[in-house]
């Protein structure tokens, strides 16, 4: 799955020039679906609650699991309009294209706010943190590997997307935005490049 995504996205322009954007999107979707289906089948058939025991999660692991899963769920919650807008009927803050739009790197002139103060790739890392938290809570080796993979993909996929966008391939990542934000969650906040207080107040409630 990771290889398919990295190879196809890295060669996106060449494939589109050769076969057209519709063919690229169709092929990308079909290959991603096939890869995801094989992963899920392999897990359900051979990995779920099976395999050697690596450890027995204690209170510390369970606490860390809860923190990571909470961070992942909070990240996912930012992809939807805030509850206040739903109550008032205002849907203007909903993302135009969940998934693609949420993980689009901010370009010059775009405001860095909310979840983007935490990471440039919120959808990737939300799934990654949720998976990492689940991996900490299971003793089975196949499940640890399975639930850790979204975190590995978030790191590789996000880094590759930054690489392409710095070169203007399929997006834009200016030096200014690159310097002010971070790929790995919380790095920009810890280093003082972003404000914890502003990030907290800008999160959708």
Short mmCIF file of C-alpha atoms in Angstrom, two decimals:
data_model
loop_
_atom_site.label_atom_id
_atom_site.label_comp_id
_atom_site.label_asym_id
_atom_site.label_seq_id
_atom_site.Cartn_x
_atom_site.Cartn_y
_atom_site.Cartn_z
CA UNK A 1 0.00 0.00 0.00
CA UNK A 2 2.79 2.44 0.93
CA UNK A 3 4.79 1.59 -2.17
CA UNK A 4 1.78 1.98 -4.44
CA UNK A 5 0.91 5.40 -2.98
CA UNK A 6 4.46 6.74 -3.02
CA UNK A 7 5.27 5.48 -6.54
CA UNK A 8 2.02 6.69 -8.11
CA UNK A 9 2.07 10.09 -6.41
CA UNK A 10 5.76 10.63 -7.19
CA UNK A 11 5.15 9.95 -10.89
CA UNK A 12 1.78 11.69 -10.99
CA UNK A 13 2.58 14.27 -13.68
CA UNK A 14 4.19 11.76 -16.04
CA UNK A 15 1.28 9.32 -15.71
CA UNK A 16 -1.30 12.08 -16.28
CA UNK A 17 0.56 13.34 -19.35
CA UNK A 18 0.68 9.82 -20.75
CA UNK A 19 -2.81 8.52 -19.88
CA UNK A 20 -4.86 11.51 -18.67
CA UNK A 21 -6.03 12.58 -15.22
CA UNK A 22 -9.19 10.46 -15.24
CA UNK A 23 -7.20 7.30 -15.94
CA UNK A 24 -4.71 8.25 -13.23
CA UNK A 25 -7.43 8.78 -10.63
CA UNK A 26 -9.20 5.58 -11.61
CA UNK A 27 -6.02 3.53 -11.48
CA UNK A 28 -4.94 5.10 -8.21
CA UNK A 29 -8.33 4.38 -6.62
CA UNK A 30 -8.47 0.79 -7.88
CA UNK A 31 -4.94 -0.03 -6.72
CA UNK A 32 -5.52 1.60 -3.33
CA UNK A 33 -8.78 -0.32 -2.89
CA UNK A 34 -7.09 -3.59 -3.83
CA UNK A 35 -4.19 -2.93 -1.46
CA UNK A 36 -6.47 -1.96 1.44
CA UNK A 37 -8.74 -4.95 0.82
CA UNK A 38 -5.80 -7.35 0.90
CA UNK A 39 -4.54 -5.80 4.15
CA UNK A 40 -7.94 -6.07 5.83
CA UNK A 41 -8.43 -9.64 4.59
CA UNK A 42 -5.00 -10.66 5.83
CA UNK A 43 -5.68 -9.15 9.24
CA UNK A 44 -9.14 -10.67 9.67
CA UNK A 45 -8.11 -14.08 8.32
CA UNK A 46 -4.67 -14.47 9.86
CA UNK A 47 -3.96 -11.72 12.39
CA UNK A 48 -6.96 -10.87 14.53
CA UNK A 49 -6.38 -12.05 18.10
CA UNK A 50 -3.78 -14.53 16.82
CA UNK A 51 -0.04 -15.00 16.83
CA UNK A 52 2.67 -14.84 19.48
CA UNK A 53 2.25 -12.70 22.56
CA UNK A 54 4.76 -9.85 22.73
CA UNK A 55 3.77 -8.48 26.11
CA UNK A 56 0.84 -7.89 28.41
CA UNK A 57 -0.07 -4.20 28.38
CA UNK A 58 0.09 -2.66 31.84
CA UNK A 59 -1.34 0.54 33.27
CA UNK A 60 1.34 2.68 31.61
CA UNK A 61 0.74 1.21 28.16
CA UNK A 62 -3.01 1.55 28.56
CA UNK A 63 -2.65 5.18 29.64
CA UNK A 64 -0.39 5.95 26.67
CA UNK A 65 -2.84 4.12 24.41
CA UNK A 66 -5.70 6.30 25.67
CA UNK A 67 -3.71 9.52 25.11
CA UNK A 68 -2.73 8.57 21.55
CA UNK A 69 -6.23 7.42 20.63
CA UNK A 70 -7.70 10.62 22.06
CA UNK A 71 -5.28 12.71 19.99
CA UNK A 72 -6.24 10.74 16.89
CA UNK A 73 -9.97 11.15 17.49
CA UNK A 74 -9.59 14.88 18.19
CA UNK A 75 -7.70 15.18 14.90
CA UNK A 76 -10.48 13.42 13.02
CA UNK A 77 -13.06 15.67 14.69
CA UNK A 78 -11.41 18.68 13.04
CA UNK A 79 -12.42 17.38 9.60
CA UNK A 80 -16.08 18.14 10.34
CA UNK A 81 -17.87 21.43 11.03
CA UNK A 82 -17.99 22.48 14.71
CA UNK A 83 -21.03 21.51 16.74
CA UNK A 84 -21.93 25.16 17.18
CA UNK A 85 -22.30 25.60 13.41
CA UNK A 86 -24.48 22.48 13.16
CA UNK A 87 -26.79 23.84 15.84
CA UNK A 88 -27.04 27.20 14.08
CA UNK A 89 -27.33 25.66 10.62
CA UNK A 90 -24.08 27.25 9.40
CA UNK A 91 -22.05 24.74 7.38
CA UNK A 92 -19.59 27.21 5.91
CA UNK A 93 -16.70 25.84 7.97
CA UNK A 94 -17.01 22.29 6.59
CA UNK A 95 -14.05 21.20 4.46
CA UNK A 96 -14.79 21.20 0.74
CA UNK A 97 -13.27 17.79 0.14
CA UNK A 98 -12.69 15.68 3.24
CA UNK A 99 -9.49 13.71 2.95
CA UNK A 100 -7.78 15.57 0.12
CA UNK A 101 -8.60 19.07 1.34
CA UNK A 102 -7.83 18.37 4.96
CA UNK A 103 -4.31 17.16 4.19
CA UNK A 104 -3.50 19.77 1.56
CA UNK A 105 -0.35 21.59 2.64
CA UNK A 106 -1.00 25.31 3.31
CA UNK A 107 0.52 27.45 0.59
CA UNK A 108 1.57 31.08 0.51
CA UNK A 109 -1.29 33.36 1.53
CA UNK A 110 -3.18 30.63 3.38
CA UNK A 111 -3.65 31.00 7.12
CA UNK A 112 -1.99 28.48 9.39
CA UNK A 113 -4.57 27.83 12.07
CA UNK A 114 -6.20 25.16 14.20
CA UNK A 115 -5.04 21.61 13.63
CA UNK A 116 -2.44 22.81 11.10
CA UNK A 117 -0.53 24.34 13.99
CA UNK A 118 -0.07 20.76 15.21
CA UNK A 119 0.87 19.09 11.89
CA UNK A 120 0.81 19.78 8.17
CA UNK A 121 -0.82 16.37 7.62
CA UNK A 122 -3.71 16.07 10.10
CA UNK A 123 -5.66 13.28 8.41
CA UNK A 124 -2.59 11.04 8.04
CA UNK A 125 -1.44 11.56 11.60
CA UNK A 126 -4.93 11.28 13.09
CA UNK A 127 -5.16 7.76 11.70
CA UNK A 128 -1.53 7.11 12.64
CA UNK A 129 -1.98 8.13 16.28
CA UNK A 130 -5.24 6.21 16.56
CA UNK A 131 -3.49 3.12 15.21
CA UNK A 132 -0.44 3.56 17.44
CA UNK A 133 -2.68 3.82 20.49
CA UNK A 134 -4.46 0.62 19.51
CA UNK A 135 -1.12 -1.13 18.93
CA UNK A 136 -0.08 -0.32 22.51
CA UNK A 137 -3.21 -1.93 23.91
CA UNK A 138 -2.84 -5.38 22.32
CA UNK A 139 -0.40 -8.18 23.24
CA UNK A 140 -0.52 -9.98 19.86
CA UNK A 141 2.43 -9.44 17.47
CA UNK A 142 0.33 -9.41 14.24
CA UNK A 143 -2.03 -6.82 15.70
CA UNK A 144 0.86 -4.65 16.91
CA UNK A 145 2.30 -4.66 13.38
CA UNK A 146 -1.10 -4.09 11.75
CA UNK A 147 -2.09 -1.14 13.94
CA UNK A 148 1.39 0.42 13.83
CA UNK A 149 1.45 0.64 10.05
CA UNK A 150 -0.78 3.77 9.77
CA UNK A 151 1.76 5.63 11.89
CA UNK A 152 4.60 4.44 9.66
CA UNK A 153 2.62 5.46 6.58
CA UNK A 154 1.85 8.89 8.09
CA UNK A 155 5.57 9.50 8.55
CA UNK A 156 6.62 8.24 5.09
CA UNK A 157 3.60 9.55 3.20
CA UNK A 158 3.71 12.97 4.85
CA UNK A 159 7.45 13.33 4.24
CA UNK A 160 7.01 12.35 0.59
CA UNK A 161 4.14 14.82 0.15
CA UNK A 162 6.33 17.58 1.62
CA UNK A 163 9.13 16.58 -0.77
CA UNK A 164 6.80 16.92 -3.77
CA UNK A 165 5.14 20.14 -2.61
CA UNK A 166 8.48 21.84 -1.94
CA UNK A 167 9.17 21.32 -5.64
CA UNK A 168 5.70 22.40 -6.75
CA UNK A 169 4.62 18.90 -7.74
CA UNK A 170 0.86 18.66 -7.12
CA UNK A 171 0.90 21.33 -4.42
CA UNK A 172 2.89 24.06 -2.76
CA UNK A 173 4.97 24.23 0.42
CA UNK A 174 6.76 27.54 0.71
CA UNK A 175 9.90 27.95 2.84
CA UNK A 176 7.94 30.24 5.18
CA UNK A 177 5.18 27.69 5.81
CA UNK A 178 7.75 24.89 6.00
CA UNK A 179 9.62 26.77 8.72
CA UNK A 180 6.51 27.71 10.73
CA UNK A 181 4.83 24.29 10.72
CA UNK A 182 5.88 20.67 11.21
CA UNK A 183 5.32 17.33 9.58
CA UNK A 184 5.48 15.31 12.82
CA UNK A 185 2.71 16.35 15.25
CA UNK A 186 3.51 18.87 17.99
CA UNK A 187 7.10 19.54 16.85
CA UNK A 188 6.32 23.13 15.78
CA UNK A 189 4.49 23.70 19.06
CA UNK A 190 7.27 22.25 21.21
CA UNK A 191 9.90 24.31 19.37
CA UNK A 192 7.88 27.50 19.84
CA UNK A 193 7.15 28.05 16.15
CA UNK A 194 3.43 27.85 16.88
CA UNK A 195 1.32 28.92 19.86
CA UNK A 196 -0.26 26.30 22.12
CA UNK A 197 -2.88 28.80 23.25
CA UNK A 198 -3.88 29.81 19.73
CA UNK A 199 -3.98 26.18 18.60
CA UNK A 200 -6.29 25.29 21.50
CA UNK A 201 -8.65 28.21 20.91
CA UNK A 202 -8.83 27.54 17.17
CA UNK A 203 -9.77 23.89 17.49
CA UNK A 204 -13.37 23.24 16.50
CA UNK A 205 -15.60 22.74 19.51
#
